[in-house]
PDB file of C-alpha atoms in Angstrom:
ATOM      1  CA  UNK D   1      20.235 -18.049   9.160  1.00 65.00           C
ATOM      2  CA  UNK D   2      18.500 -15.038   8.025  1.00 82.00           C
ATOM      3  CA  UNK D   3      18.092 -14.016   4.193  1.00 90.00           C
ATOM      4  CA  UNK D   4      20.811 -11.103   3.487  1.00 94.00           C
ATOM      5  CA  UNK D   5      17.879 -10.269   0.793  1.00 96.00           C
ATOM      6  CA  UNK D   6      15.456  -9.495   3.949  1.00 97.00           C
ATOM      7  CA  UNK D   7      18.405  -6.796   4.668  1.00 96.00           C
ATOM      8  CA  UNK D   8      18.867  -5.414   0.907  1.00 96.00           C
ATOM      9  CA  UNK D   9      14.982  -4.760   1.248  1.00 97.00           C
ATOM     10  CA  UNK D  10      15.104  -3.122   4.903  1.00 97.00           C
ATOM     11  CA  UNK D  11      18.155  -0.802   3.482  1.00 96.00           C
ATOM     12  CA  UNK D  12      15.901   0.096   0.335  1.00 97.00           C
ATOM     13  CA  UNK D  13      12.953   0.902   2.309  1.00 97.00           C
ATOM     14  CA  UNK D  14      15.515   3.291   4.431  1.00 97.00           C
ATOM     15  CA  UNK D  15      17.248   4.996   1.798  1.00 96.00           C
ATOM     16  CA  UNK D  16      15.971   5.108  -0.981  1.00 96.00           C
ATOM     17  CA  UNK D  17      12.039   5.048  -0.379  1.00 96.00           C
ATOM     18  CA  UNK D  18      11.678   7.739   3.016  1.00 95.00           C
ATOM     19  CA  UNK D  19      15.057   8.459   2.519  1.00 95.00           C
ATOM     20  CA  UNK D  20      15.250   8.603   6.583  1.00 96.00           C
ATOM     21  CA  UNK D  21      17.812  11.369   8.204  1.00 96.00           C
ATOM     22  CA  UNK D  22      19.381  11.586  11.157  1.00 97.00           C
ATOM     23  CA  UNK D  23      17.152  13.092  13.676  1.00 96.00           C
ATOM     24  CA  UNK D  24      13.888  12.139  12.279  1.00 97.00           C
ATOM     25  CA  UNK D  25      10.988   9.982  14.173  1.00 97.00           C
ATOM     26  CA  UNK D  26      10.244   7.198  11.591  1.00 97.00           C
ATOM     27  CA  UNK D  27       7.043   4.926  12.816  1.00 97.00           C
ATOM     28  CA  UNK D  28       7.208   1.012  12.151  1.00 97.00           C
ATOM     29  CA  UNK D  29       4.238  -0.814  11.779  1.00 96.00           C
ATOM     30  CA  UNK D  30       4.170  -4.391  10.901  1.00 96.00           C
ATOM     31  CA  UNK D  31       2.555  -7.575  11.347  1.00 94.00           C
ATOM     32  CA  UNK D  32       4.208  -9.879  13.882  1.00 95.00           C
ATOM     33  CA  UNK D  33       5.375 -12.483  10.863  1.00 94.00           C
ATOM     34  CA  UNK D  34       7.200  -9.441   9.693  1.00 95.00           C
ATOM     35  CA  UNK D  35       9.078  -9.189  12.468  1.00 96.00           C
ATOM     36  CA  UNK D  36      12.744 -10.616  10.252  1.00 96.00           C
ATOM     37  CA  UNK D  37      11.852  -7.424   8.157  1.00 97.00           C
ATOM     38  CA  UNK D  38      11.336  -4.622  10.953  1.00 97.00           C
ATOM     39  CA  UNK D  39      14.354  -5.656  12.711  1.00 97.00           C
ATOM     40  CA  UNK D  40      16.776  -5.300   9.985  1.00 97.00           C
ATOM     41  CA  UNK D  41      15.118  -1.993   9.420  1.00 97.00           C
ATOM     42  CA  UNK D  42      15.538  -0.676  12.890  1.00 97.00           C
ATOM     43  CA  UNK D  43      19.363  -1.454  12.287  1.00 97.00           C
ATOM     44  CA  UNK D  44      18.936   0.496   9.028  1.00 97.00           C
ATOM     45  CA  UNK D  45      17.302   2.926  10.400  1.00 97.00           C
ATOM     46  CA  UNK D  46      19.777   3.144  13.793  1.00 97.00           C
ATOM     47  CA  UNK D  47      22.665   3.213  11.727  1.00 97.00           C
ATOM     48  CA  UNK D  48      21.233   6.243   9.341  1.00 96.00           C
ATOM     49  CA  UNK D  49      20.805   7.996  13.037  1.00 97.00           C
ATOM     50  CA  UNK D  50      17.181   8.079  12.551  1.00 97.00           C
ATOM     51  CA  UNK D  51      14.550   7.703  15.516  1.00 97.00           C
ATOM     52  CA  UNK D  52      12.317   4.348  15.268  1.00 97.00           C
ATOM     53  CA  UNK D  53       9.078   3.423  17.145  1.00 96.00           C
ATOM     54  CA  UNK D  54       8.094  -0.138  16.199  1.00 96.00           C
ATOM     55  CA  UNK D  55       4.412  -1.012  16.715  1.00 95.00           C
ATOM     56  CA  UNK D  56       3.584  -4.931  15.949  1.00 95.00           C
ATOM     57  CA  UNK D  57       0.021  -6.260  15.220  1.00 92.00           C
ATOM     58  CA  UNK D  58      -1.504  -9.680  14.607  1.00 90.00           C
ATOM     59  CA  UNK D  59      -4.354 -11.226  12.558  1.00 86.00           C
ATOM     60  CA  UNK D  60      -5.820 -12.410  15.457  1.00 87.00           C
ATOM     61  CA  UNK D  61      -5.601  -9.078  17.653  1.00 90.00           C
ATOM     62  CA  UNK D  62      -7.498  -7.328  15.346  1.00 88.00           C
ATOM     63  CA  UNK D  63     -10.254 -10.224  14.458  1.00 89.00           C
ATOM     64  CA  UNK D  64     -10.432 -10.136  18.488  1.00 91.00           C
ATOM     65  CA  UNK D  65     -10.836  -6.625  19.184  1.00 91.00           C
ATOM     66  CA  UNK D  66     -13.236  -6.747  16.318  1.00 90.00           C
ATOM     67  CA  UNK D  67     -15.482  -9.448  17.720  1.00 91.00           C
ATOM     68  CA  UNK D  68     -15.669  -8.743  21.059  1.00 92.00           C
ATOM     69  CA  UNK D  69     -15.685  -4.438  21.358  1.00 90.00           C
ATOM     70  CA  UNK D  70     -18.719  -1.987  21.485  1.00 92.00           C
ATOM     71  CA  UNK D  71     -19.731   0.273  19.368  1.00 91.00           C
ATOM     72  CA  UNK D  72     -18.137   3.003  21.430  1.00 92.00           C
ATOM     73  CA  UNK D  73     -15.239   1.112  21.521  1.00 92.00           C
ATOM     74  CA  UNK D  74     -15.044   1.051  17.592  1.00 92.00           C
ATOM     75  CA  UNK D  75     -15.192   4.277  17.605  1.00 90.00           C
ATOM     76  CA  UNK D  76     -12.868   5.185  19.303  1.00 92.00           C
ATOM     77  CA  UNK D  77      -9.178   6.210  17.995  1.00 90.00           C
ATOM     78  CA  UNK D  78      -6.042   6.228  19.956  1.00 91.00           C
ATOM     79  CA  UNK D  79      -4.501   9.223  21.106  1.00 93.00           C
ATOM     80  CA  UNK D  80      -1.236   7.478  20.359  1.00 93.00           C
ATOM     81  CA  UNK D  81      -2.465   6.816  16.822  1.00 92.00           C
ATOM     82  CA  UNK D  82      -3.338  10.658  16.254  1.00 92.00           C
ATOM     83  CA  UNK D  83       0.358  11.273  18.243  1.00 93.00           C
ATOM     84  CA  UNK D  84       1.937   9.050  15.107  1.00 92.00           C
ATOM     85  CA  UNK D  85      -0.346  10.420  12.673  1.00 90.00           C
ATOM     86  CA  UNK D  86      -0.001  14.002  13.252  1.00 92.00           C
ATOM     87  CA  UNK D  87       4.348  14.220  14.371  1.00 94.00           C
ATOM     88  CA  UNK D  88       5.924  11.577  12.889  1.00 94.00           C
ATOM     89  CA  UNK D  89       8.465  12.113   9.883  1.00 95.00           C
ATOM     90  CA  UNK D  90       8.090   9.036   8.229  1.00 96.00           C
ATOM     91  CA  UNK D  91       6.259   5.884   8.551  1.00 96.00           C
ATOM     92  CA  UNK D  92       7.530   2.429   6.701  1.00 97.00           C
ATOM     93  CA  UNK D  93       4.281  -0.284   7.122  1.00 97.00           C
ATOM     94  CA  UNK D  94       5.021  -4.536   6.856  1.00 97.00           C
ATOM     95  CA  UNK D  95       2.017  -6.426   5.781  1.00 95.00           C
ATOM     96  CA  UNK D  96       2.976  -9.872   6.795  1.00 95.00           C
ATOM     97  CA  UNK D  97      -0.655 -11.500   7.482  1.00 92.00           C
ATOM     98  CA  UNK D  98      -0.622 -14.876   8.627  1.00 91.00           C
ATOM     99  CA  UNK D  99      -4.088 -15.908   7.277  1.00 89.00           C
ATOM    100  CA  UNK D 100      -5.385 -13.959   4.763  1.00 88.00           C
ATOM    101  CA  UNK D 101      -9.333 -14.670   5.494  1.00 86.00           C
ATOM    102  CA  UNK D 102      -8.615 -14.157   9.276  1.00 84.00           C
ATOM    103  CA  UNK D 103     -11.410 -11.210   9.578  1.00 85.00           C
ATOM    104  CA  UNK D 104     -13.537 -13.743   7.533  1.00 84.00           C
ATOM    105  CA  UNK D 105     -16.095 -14.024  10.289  1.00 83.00           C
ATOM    106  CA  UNK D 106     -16.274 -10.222  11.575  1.00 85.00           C
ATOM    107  CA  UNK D 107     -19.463  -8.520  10.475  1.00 86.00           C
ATOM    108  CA  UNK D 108     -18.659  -6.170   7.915  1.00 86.00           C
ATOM    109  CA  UNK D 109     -20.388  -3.409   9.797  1.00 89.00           C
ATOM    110  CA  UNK D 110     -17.773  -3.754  12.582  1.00 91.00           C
ATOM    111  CA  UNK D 111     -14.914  -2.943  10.383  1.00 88.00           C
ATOM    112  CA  UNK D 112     -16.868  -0.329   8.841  1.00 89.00           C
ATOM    113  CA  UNK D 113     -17.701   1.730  12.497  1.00 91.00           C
ATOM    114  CA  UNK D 114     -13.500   1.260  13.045  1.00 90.00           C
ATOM    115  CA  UNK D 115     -13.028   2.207   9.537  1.00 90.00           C
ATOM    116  CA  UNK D 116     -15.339   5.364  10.174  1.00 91.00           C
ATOM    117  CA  UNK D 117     -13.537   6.260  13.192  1.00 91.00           C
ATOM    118  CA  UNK D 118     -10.448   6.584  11.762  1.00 90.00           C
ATOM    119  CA  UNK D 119     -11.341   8.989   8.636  1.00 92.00           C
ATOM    120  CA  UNK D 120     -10.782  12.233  10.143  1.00 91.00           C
ATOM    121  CA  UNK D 121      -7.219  11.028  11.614  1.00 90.00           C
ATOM    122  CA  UNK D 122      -6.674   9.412   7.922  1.00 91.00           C
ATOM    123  CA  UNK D 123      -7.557  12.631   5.730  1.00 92.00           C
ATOM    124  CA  UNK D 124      -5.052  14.340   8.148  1.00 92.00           C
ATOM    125  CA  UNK D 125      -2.126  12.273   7.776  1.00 91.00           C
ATOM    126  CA  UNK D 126      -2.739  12.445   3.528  1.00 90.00           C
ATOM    127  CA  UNK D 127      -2.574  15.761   4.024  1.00 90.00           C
ATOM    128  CA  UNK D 128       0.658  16.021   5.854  1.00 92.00           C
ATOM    129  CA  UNK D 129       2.042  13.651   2.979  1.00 89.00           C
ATOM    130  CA  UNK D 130       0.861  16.528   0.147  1.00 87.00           C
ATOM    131  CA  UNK D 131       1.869  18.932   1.863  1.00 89.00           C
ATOM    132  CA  UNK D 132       5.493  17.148   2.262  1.00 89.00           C
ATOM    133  CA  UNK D 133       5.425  16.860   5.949  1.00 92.00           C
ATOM    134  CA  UNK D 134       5.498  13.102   5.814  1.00 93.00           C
ATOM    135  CA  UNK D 135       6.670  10.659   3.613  1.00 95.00           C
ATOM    136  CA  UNK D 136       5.778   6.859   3.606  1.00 95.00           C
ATOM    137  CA  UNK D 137       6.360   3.423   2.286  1.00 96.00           C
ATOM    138  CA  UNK D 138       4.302   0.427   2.206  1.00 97.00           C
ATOM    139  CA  UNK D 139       5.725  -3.383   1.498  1.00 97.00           C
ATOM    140  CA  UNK D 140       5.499  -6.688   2.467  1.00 97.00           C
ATOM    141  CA  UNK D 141       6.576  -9.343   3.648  1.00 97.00           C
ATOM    142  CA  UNK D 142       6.707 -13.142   2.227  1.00 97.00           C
ATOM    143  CA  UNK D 143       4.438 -15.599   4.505  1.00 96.00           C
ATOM    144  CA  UNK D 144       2.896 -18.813   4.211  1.00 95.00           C
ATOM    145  CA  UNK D 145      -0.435 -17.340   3.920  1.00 94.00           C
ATOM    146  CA  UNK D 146       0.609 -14.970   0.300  1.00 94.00           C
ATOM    147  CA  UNK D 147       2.631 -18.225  -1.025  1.00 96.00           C
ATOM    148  CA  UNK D 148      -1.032 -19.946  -0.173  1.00 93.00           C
ATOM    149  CA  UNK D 149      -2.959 -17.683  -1.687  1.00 91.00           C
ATOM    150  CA  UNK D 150      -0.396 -16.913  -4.925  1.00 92.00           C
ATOM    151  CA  UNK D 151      -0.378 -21.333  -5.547  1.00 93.00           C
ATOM    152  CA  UNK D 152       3.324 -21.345  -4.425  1.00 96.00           C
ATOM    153  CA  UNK D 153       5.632 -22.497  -1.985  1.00 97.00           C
ATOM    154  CA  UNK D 154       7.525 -20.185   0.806  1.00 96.00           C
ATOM    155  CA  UNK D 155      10.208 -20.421  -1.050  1.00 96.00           C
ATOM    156  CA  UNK D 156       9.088 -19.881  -4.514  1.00 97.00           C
ATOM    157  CA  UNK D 157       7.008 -16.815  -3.594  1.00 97.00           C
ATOM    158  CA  UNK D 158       9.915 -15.520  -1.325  1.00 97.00           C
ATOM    159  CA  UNK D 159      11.902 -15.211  -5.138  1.00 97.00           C
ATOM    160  CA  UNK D 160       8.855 -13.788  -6.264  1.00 97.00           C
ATOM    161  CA  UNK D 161       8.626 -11.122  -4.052  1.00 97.00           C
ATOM    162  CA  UNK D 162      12.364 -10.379  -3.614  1.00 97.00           C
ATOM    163  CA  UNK D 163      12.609 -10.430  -7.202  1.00 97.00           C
ATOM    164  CA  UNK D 164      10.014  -7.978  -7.592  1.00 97.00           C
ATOM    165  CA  UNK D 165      11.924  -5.448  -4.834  1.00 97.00           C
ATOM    166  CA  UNK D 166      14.810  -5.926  -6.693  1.00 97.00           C
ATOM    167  CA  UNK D 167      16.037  -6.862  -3.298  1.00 97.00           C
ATOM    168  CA  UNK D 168      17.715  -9.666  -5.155  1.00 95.00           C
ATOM    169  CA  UNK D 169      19.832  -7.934  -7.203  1.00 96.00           C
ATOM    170  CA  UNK D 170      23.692  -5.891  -6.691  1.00 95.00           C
ATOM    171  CA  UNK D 171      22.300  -2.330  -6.524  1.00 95.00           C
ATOM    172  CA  UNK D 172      18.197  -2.426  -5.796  1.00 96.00           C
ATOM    173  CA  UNK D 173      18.716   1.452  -5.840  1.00 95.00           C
ATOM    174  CA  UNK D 174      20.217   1.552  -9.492  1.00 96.00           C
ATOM    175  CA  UNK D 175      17.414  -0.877 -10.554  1.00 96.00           C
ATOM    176  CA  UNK D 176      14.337   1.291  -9.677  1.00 96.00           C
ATOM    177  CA  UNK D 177      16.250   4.601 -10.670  1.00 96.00           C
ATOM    178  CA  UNK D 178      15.930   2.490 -14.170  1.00 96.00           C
ATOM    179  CA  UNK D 179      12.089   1.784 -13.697  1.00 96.00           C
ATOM    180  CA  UNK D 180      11.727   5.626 -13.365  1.00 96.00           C
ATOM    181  CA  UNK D 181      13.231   6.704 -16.245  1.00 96.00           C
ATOM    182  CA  UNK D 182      11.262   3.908 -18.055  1.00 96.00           C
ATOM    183  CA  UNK D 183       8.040   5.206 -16.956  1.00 96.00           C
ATOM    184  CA  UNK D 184       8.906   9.108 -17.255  1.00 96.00           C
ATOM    185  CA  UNK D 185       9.082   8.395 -20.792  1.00 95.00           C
ATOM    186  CA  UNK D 186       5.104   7.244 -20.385  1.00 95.00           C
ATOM    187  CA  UNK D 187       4.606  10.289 -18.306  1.00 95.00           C
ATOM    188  CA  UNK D 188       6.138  12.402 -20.758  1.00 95.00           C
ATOM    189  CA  UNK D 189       4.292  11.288 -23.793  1.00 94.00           C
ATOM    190  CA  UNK D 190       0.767  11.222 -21.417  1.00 93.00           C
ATOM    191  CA  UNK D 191       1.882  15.230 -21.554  1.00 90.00           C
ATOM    192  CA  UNK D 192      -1.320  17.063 -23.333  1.00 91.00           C
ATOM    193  CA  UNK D 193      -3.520  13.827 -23.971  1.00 93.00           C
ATOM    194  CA  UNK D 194      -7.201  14.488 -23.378  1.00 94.00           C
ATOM    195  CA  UNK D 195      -9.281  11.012 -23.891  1.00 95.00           C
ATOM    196  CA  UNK D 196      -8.490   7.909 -22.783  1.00 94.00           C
ATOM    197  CA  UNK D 197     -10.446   4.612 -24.841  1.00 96.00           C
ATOM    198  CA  UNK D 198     -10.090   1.617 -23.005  1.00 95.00           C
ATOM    199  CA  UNK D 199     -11.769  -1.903 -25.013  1.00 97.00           C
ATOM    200  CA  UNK D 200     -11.811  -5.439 -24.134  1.00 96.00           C
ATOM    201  CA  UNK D 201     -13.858  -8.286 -23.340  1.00 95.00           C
ATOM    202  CA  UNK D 202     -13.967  -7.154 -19.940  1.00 95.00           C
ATOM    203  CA  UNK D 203     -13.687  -3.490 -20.409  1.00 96.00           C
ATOM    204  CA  UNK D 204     -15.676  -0.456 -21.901  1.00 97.00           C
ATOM    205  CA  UNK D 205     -14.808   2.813 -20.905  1.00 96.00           C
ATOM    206  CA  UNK D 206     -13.958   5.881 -21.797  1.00 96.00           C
ATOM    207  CA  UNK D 207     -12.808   9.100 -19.814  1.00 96.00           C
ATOM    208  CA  UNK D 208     -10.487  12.207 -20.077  1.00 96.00           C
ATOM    209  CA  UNK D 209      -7.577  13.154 -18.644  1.00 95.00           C
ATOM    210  CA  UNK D 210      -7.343  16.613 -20.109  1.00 94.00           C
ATOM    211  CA  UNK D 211      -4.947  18.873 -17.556  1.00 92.00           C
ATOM    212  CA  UNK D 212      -4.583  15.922 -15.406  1.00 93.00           C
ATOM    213  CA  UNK D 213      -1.238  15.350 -13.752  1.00 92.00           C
ATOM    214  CA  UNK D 214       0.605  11.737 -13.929  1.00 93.00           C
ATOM    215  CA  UNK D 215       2.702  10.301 -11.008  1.00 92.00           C
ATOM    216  CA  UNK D 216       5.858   7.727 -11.837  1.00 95.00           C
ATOM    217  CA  UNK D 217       5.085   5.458  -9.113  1.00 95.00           C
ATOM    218  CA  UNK D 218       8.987   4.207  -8.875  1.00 94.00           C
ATOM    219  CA  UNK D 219       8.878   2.154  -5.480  1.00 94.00           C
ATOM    220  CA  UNK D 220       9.067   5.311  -3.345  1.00 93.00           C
ATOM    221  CA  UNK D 221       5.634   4.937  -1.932  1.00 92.00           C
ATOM    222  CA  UNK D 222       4.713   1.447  -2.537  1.00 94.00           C
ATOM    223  CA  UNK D 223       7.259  -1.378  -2.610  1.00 96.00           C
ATOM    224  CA  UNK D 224       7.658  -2.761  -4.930  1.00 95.00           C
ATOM    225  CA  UNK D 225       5.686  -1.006  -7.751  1.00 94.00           C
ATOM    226  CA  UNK D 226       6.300   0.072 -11.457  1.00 91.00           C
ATOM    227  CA  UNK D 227       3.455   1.958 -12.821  1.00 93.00           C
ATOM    228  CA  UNK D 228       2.119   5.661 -14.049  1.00 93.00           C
ATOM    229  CA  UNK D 229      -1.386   6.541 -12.702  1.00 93.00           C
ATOM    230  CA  UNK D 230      -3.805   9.643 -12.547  1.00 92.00           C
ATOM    231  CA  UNK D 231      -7.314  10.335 -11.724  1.00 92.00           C
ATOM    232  CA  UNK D 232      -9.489  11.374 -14.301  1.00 94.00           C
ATOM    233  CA  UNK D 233     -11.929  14.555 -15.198  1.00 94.00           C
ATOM    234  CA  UNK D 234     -14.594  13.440 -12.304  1.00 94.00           C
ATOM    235  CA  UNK D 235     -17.947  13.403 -14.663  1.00 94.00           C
ATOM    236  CA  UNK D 236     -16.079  12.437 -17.386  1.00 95.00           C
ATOM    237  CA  UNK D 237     -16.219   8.414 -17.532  1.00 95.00           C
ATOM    238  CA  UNK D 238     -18.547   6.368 -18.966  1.00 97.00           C
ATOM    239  CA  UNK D 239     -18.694   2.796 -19.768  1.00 96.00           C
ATOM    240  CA  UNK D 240     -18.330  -0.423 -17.863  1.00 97.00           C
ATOM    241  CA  UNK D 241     -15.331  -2.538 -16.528  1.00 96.00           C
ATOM    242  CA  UNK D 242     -15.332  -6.282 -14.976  1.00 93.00           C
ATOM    243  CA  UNK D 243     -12.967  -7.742 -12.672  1.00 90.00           C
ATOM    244  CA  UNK D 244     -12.147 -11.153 -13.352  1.00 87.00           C
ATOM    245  CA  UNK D 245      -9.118 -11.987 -10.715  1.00 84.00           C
ATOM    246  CA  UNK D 246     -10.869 -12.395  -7.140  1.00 83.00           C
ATOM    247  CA  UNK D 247      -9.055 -10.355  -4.591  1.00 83.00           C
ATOM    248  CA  UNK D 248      -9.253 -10.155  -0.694  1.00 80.00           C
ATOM    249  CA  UNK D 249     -10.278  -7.385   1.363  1.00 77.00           C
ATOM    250  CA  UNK D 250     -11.216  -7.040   5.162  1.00 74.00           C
ATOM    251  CA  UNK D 251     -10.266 -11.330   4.918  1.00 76.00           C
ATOM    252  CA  UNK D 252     -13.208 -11.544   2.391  1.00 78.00           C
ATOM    253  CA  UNK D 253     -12.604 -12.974  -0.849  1.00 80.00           C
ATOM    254  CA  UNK D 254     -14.373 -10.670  -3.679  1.00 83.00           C
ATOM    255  CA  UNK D 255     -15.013 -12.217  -6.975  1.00 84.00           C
ATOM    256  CA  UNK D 256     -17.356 -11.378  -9.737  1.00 86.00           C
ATOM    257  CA  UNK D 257     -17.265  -7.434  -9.448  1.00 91.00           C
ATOM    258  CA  UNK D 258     -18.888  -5.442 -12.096  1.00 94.00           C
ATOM    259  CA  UNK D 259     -19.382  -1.945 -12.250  1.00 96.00           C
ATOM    260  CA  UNK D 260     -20.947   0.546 -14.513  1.00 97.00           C
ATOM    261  CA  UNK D 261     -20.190   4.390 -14.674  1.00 97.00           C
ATOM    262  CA  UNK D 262     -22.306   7.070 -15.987  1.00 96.00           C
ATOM    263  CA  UNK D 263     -20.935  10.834 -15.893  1.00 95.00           C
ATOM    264  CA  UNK D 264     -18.490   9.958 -13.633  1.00 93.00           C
ATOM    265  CA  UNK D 265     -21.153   7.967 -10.947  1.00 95.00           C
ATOM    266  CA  UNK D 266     -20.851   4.580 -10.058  1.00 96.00           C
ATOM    267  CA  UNK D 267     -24.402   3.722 -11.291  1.00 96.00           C
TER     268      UNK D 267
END
């Protein structure tokens, strides 16, 4: 029996994150776990008389192209990927990975060259979203290899993550219209600020934000999400900040990271 809070979340991502009219080409792009996900969103998107192209990957599809291609072959990019990047309307991504560490044993320089490839096609398609030409959302999807990695159970981190959606609640829609007007307050106050001060036992910096701009992140681009966030003058921070919770990248854990700015440079 499928979770009717799977559907709540495909029907947020639809209307109320790309907001998806009729006409429009929205791109799908999920892992395969995700697949309970993308297919109630294809019905949400169907029924809103949108236009979507699905487009499923795998952990191990990508550690195997990795492995096994050429240089040339890294660097090359799909002329359906620069299609997608460069017409469609709106693009809703799944992350539903099914282990976690699966690129574990790829040689980082591998995922750089594909990485590399990719950057022209990448600044592009941020572009098109500035300029309002595309709009996107990212989310995910609960698997056995989050709950792993969170210390919980399916179950348990399927609350967690529904909770966090709001997928599990009446009206999602109504409870993220609620997180923005929380965090507009934030934004409103940030209004004029120059210096930021930032102390802990894990933390020294400081840096300004004098005529920067701050974005209410309300779940429209990244589901779920809740926070306010700007960049800051570029030579202006100084100090030195620790991170202490070891996160996963490219299916490498990275623990221990410590970095020092001077001016604004990583030094």
């Amino acid at each position: 029996m499928s979770d009717p809070r799977t559907a709540k979340l495909a029907d947020l991502l639809v209307h109320y994150c790309i907001a998806a009219r009729p006409g429009e080409w929205v791109h799908i792009r999920s892992d395969i776990a995700g697949l309970p996900l993308v297919q109630a969103t294809v019905a949400s998107l169907t029924r809103a008389g949108a236009n979507p192209t699905v487009q499923l990957e795998s952990d191990g599809l990508q550690a195997a192209f990795l492995r096994h291609a050429s240089d040339s072959q890294l660097g090359w990019v799909s002329p359906v990927e620069e299609l997608i990047g460069d017409r469609v309307d709106a693009r809703i991504i799944v992350v539903a990975a099914e282990n976690t560490r699966a690129l574990t044993g790829i040689e980082p320089r591998r995922q750089q060259l594909a990485a590399n490839a990719r950057r022209e096609l990448m600044t592009r398609m941020r572009e098109r979203g500035a300029a309002g030409l595309t709009r996107w959302v990212i989310t995910q999807f609960p698997t056995n290899a989050y709950a792993q990695d969170a210390d919980m159970s399916l179950a348990d981190y399927e609350d967690f993550l529904y909770a966090a959606t709001f997928a599990d609640q009446p009206d999602p829609v109504a409870c993220w219209r609620e997180v923005h007007e929380t965090q507009q307050r934030l934004v409103d106050w940030l209004a004029g600020k120059r210096e930021v001060v930032v102390r802990g036992p894990h933390v020294d910096l400081t840096l300004s934000i004098a005529g920067r701009t701050f974005i209410n992140s309300d779940g429209k681009r990244n589901m779920p999400s809740g926070e306010i966030f700007t960049g800051p003058v570029e030579d202006s921070v100084n100090g030195w900040i620790r991170a202490t919770f070891p996160a996963l990248r490219g299916g490498r854990e990275v623990d221990g990271v410590e970095l020092e700015f001077r001016h604004g440079q990583v030094v």
